[in-house]
CSV table of C-alpha atoms in Angstrom, one decimal:
chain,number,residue,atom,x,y,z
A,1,UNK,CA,0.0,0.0,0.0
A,2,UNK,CA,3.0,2.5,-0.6
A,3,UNK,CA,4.8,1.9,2.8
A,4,UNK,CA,7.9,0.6,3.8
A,5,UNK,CA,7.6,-1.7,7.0
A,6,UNK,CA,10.7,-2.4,9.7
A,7,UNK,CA,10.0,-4.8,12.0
A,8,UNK,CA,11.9,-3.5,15.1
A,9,UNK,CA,13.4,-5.8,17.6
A,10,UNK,CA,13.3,-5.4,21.0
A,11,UNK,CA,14.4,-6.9,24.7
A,12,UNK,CA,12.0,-8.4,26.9
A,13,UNK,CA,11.7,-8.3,30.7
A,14,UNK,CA,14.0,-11.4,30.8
A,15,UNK,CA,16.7,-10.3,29.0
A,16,UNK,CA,16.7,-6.6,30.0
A,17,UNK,CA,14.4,-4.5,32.5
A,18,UNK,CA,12.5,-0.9,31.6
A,19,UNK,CA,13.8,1.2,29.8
A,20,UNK,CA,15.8,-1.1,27.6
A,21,UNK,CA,13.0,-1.9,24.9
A,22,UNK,CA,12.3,1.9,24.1
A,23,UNK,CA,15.7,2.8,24.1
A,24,UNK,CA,15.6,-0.5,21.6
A,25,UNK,CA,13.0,1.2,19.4
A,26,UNK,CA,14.5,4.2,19.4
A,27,UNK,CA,17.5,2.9,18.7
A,28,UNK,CA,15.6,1.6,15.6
A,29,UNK,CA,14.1,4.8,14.3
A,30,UNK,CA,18.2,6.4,14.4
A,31,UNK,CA,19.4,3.5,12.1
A,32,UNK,CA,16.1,4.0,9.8
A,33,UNK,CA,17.2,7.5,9.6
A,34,UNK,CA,20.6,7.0,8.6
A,35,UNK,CA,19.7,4.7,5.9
A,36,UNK,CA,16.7,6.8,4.8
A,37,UNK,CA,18.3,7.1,1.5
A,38,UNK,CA,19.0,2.8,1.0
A,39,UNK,CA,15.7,1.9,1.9
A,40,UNK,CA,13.8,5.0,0.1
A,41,UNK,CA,12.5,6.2,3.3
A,42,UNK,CA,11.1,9.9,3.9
A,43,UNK,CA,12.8,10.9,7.3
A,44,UNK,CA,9.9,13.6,8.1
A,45,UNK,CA,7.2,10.7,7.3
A,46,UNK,CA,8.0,7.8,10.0
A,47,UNK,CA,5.4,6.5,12.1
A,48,UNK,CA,6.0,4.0,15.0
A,49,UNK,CA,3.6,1.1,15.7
A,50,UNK,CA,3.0,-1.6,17.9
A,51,UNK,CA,0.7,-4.5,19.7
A,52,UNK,CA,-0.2,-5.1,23.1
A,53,UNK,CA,2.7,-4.3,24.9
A,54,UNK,CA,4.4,-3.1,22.1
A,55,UNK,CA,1.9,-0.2,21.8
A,56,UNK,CA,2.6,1.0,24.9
A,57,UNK,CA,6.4,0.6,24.4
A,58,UNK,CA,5.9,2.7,20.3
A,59,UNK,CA,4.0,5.1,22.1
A,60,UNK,CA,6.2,5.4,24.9
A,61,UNK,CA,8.8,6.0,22.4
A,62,UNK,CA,7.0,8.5,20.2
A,63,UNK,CA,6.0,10.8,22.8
A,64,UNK,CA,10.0,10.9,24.7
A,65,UNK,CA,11.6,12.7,22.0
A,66,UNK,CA,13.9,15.0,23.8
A,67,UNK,CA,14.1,12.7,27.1
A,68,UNK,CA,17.4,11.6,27.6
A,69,UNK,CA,16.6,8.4,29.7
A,70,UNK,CA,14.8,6.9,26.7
A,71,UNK,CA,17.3,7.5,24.2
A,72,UNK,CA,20.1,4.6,23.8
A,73,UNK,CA,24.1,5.7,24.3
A,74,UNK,CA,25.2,6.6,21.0
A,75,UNK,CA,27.3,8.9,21.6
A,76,UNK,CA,24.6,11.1,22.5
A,77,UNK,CA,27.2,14.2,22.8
A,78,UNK,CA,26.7,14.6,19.4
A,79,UNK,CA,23.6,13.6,18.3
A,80,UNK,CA,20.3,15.9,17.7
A,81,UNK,CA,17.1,14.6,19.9
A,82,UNK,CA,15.3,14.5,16.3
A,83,UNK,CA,17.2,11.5,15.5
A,84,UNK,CA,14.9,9.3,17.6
A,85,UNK,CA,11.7,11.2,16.5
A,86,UNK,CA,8.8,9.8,14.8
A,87,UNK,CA,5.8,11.8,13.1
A,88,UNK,CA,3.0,9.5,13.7
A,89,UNK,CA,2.3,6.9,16.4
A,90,UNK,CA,0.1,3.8,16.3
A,91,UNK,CA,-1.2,2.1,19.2
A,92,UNK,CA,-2.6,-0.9,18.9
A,93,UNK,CA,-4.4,-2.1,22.2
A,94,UNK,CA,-1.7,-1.3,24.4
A,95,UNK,CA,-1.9,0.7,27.8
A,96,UNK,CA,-1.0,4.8,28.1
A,97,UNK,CA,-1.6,4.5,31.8
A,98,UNK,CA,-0.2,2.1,34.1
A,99,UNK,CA,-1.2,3.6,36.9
A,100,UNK,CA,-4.7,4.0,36.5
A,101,UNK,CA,-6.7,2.0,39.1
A,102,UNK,CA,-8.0,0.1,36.5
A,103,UNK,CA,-4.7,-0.8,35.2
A,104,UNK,CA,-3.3,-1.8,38.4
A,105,UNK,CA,-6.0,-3.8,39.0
A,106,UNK,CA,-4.7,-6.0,36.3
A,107,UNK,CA,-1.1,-4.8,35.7
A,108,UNK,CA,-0.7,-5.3,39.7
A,109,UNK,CA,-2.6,-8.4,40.3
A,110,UNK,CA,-1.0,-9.4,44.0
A,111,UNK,CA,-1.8,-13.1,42.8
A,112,UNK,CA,0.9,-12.6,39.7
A,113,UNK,CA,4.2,-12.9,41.7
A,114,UNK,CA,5.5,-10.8,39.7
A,115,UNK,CA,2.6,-9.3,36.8
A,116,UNK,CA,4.5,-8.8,33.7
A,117,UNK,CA,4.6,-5.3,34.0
A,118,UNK,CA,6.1,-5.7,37.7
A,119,UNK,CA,8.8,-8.1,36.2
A,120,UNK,CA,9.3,-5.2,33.3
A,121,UNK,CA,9.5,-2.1,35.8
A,122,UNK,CA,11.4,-3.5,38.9
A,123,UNK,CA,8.7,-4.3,41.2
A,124,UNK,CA,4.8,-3.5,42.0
A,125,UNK,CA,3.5,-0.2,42.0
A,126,UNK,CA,3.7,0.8,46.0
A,127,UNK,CA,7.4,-0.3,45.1
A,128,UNK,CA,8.0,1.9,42.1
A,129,UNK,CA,5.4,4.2,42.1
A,130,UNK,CA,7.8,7.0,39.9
A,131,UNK,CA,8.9,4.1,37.3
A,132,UNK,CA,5.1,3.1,36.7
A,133,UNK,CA,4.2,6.9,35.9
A,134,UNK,CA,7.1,7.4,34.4
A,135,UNK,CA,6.6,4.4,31.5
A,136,UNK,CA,2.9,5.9,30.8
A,137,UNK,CA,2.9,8.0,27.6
A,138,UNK,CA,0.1,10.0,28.9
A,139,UNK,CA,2.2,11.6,31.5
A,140,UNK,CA,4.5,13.0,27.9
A,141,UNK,CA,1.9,14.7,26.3
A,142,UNK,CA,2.7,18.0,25.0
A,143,UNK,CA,2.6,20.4,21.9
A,144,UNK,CA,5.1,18.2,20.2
A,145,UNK,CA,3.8,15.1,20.4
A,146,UNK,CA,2.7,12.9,17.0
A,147,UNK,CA,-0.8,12.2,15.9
A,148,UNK,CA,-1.7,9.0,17.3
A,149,UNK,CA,-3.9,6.5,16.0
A,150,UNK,CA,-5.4,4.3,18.7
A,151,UNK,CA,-6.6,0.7,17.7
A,152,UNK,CA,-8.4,-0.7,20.0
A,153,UNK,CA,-10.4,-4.1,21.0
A,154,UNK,CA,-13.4,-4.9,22.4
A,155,UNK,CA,-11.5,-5.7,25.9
A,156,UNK,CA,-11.1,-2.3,27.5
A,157,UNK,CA,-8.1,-3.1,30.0
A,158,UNK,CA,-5.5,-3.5,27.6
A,159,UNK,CA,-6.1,0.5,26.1
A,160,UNK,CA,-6.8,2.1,29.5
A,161,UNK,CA,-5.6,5.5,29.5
A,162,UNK,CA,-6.1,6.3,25.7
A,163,UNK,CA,-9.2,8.4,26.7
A,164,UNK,CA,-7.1,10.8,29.5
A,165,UNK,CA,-4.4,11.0,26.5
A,166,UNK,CA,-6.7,12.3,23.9
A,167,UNK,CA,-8.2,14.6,26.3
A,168,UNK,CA,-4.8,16.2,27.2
A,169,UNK,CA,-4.0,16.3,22.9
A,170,UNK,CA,-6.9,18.0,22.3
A,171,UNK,CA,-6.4,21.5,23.6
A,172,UNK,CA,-3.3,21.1,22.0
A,173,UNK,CA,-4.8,20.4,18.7
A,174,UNK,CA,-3.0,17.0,18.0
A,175,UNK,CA,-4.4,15.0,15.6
A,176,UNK,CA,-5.9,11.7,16.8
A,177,UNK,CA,-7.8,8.7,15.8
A,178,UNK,CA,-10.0,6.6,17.6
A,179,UNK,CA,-10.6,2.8,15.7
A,180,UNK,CA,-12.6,0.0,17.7
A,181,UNK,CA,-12.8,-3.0,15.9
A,182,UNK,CA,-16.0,-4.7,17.1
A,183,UNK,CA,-16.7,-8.0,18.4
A,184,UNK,CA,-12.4,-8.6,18.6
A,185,UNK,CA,-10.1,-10.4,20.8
A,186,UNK,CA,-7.0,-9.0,22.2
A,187,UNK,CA,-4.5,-10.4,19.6
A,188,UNK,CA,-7.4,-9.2,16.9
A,189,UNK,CA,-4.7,-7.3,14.4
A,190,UNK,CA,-3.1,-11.2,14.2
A,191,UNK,CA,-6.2,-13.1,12.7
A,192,UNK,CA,-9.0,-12.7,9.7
A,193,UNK,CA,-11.7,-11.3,9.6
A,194,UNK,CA,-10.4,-8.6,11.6
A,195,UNK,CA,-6.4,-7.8,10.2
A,196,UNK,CA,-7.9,-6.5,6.9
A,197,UNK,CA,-9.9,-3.6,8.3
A,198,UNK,CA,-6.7,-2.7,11.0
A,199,UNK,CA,-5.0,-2.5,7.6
A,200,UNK,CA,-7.2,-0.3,6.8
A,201,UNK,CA,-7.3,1.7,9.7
A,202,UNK,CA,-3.6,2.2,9.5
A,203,UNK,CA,-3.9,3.0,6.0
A,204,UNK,CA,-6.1,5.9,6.7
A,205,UNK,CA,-4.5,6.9,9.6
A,206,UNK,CA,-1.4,7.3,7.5
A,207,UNK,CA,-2.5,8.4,4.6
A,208,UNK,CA,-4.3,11.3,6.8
A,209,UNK,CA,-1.1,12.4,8.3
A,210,UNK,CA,1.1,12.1,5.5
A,211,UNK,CA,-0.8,13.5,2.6
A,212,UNK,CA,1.0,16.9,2.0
């Protein structure tokens, strides 16, 4: 449909605690802009995406541009915070707010020892209060951050915290898209009959922001 897709790669909880999978995508978006020109890529027209967790993670990423903490060690002395930008975000049924009680009531399930965002950020909530706000994008949201596309599913605990977000983007004037796919599973972008119309969604969303 006209795009060029990267798939970024990223390390889990496992292999490397919070922040190490944004500074892994943003270490993604650099290398995509320094080979802009092999791959026929438009540096002022890259958009981040990602599922479940990695929705939270690509819109974590998007909205940080200028934070240092996010932003992996190359040689950061002498390179520009636009590097690691994106102009577009898509968030596909991943959380904005971890520390909504909603969230926590999932996210910090005292019955999951540890939840997998406990295992990600260090520890439960009353542990690392600061590090749970800290990895919610809708803390970031200012006059610089991306239009976002959120694609949601039917099961409302795995977007909490979209609806704060948009309210803080739009007195800002950000642009922002709302897509529920009905009657859909959490892994719904995965599986017929309901990846065709995410395409399309995406497509739009894209197409929207990119169009000049």
């Amino acid at each position: 449909r006209g795009f060029t897709a990267a798939t970024i790669s990223y390390r889990l909880s496992p292999e490397a605690q919070y922040p190490a999978a944004v500074q892994d995508a943003k270490a993604a978006i650099y290398w995509l802009r320094n080979n802009a020109k092999t791959y026929r890529i438009n540096p002022n027209r890259i958009a981040i995406a990602g599922g479940s967790a990695g929705g939270q993670i690509a819109s974590l990423a998007g909205v940080t541009n200028g934070v240092r903490k996010f932003n992996p060690a190359i040689n950061q002395s002498t390179i520009n915070a636009s590097s690691f930008q994106v102009q577009a975000i898509i968030n596909i049924d991943g959380l904005s707010d971890f520390t909504s009680p909603a969230a926590l009531f999932h996210e910090d399930d005292p019955k999951k020892n540890p939840s997998a965002a406990g295992a990600w950020l260090g520890g439960r909530y009353n542990e690392k209060t600061d590090i749970w706000r800290e990895a919610s994008p809708v803390f970031y949201v200012n006059k610089n951050t991306p239009p976002t596309l959120f694609l949601i599913s039917n099961q409302e605990r795995f977007s909490l915290g979209y609806k704060d977000m948009i309210e803080k983007m739009k007195p800002l004037n950000i642009p922002y898209q709302v897509t529920q796919i009905p009657n859909t599973p959490h892994s719904f972008w995965l599986f017929e009959p309901w990846l065709t119309p995410s395409v399309d969604a995406v497509e739009h969303f894209l197409n929207a922001q990119f169009k000049n």
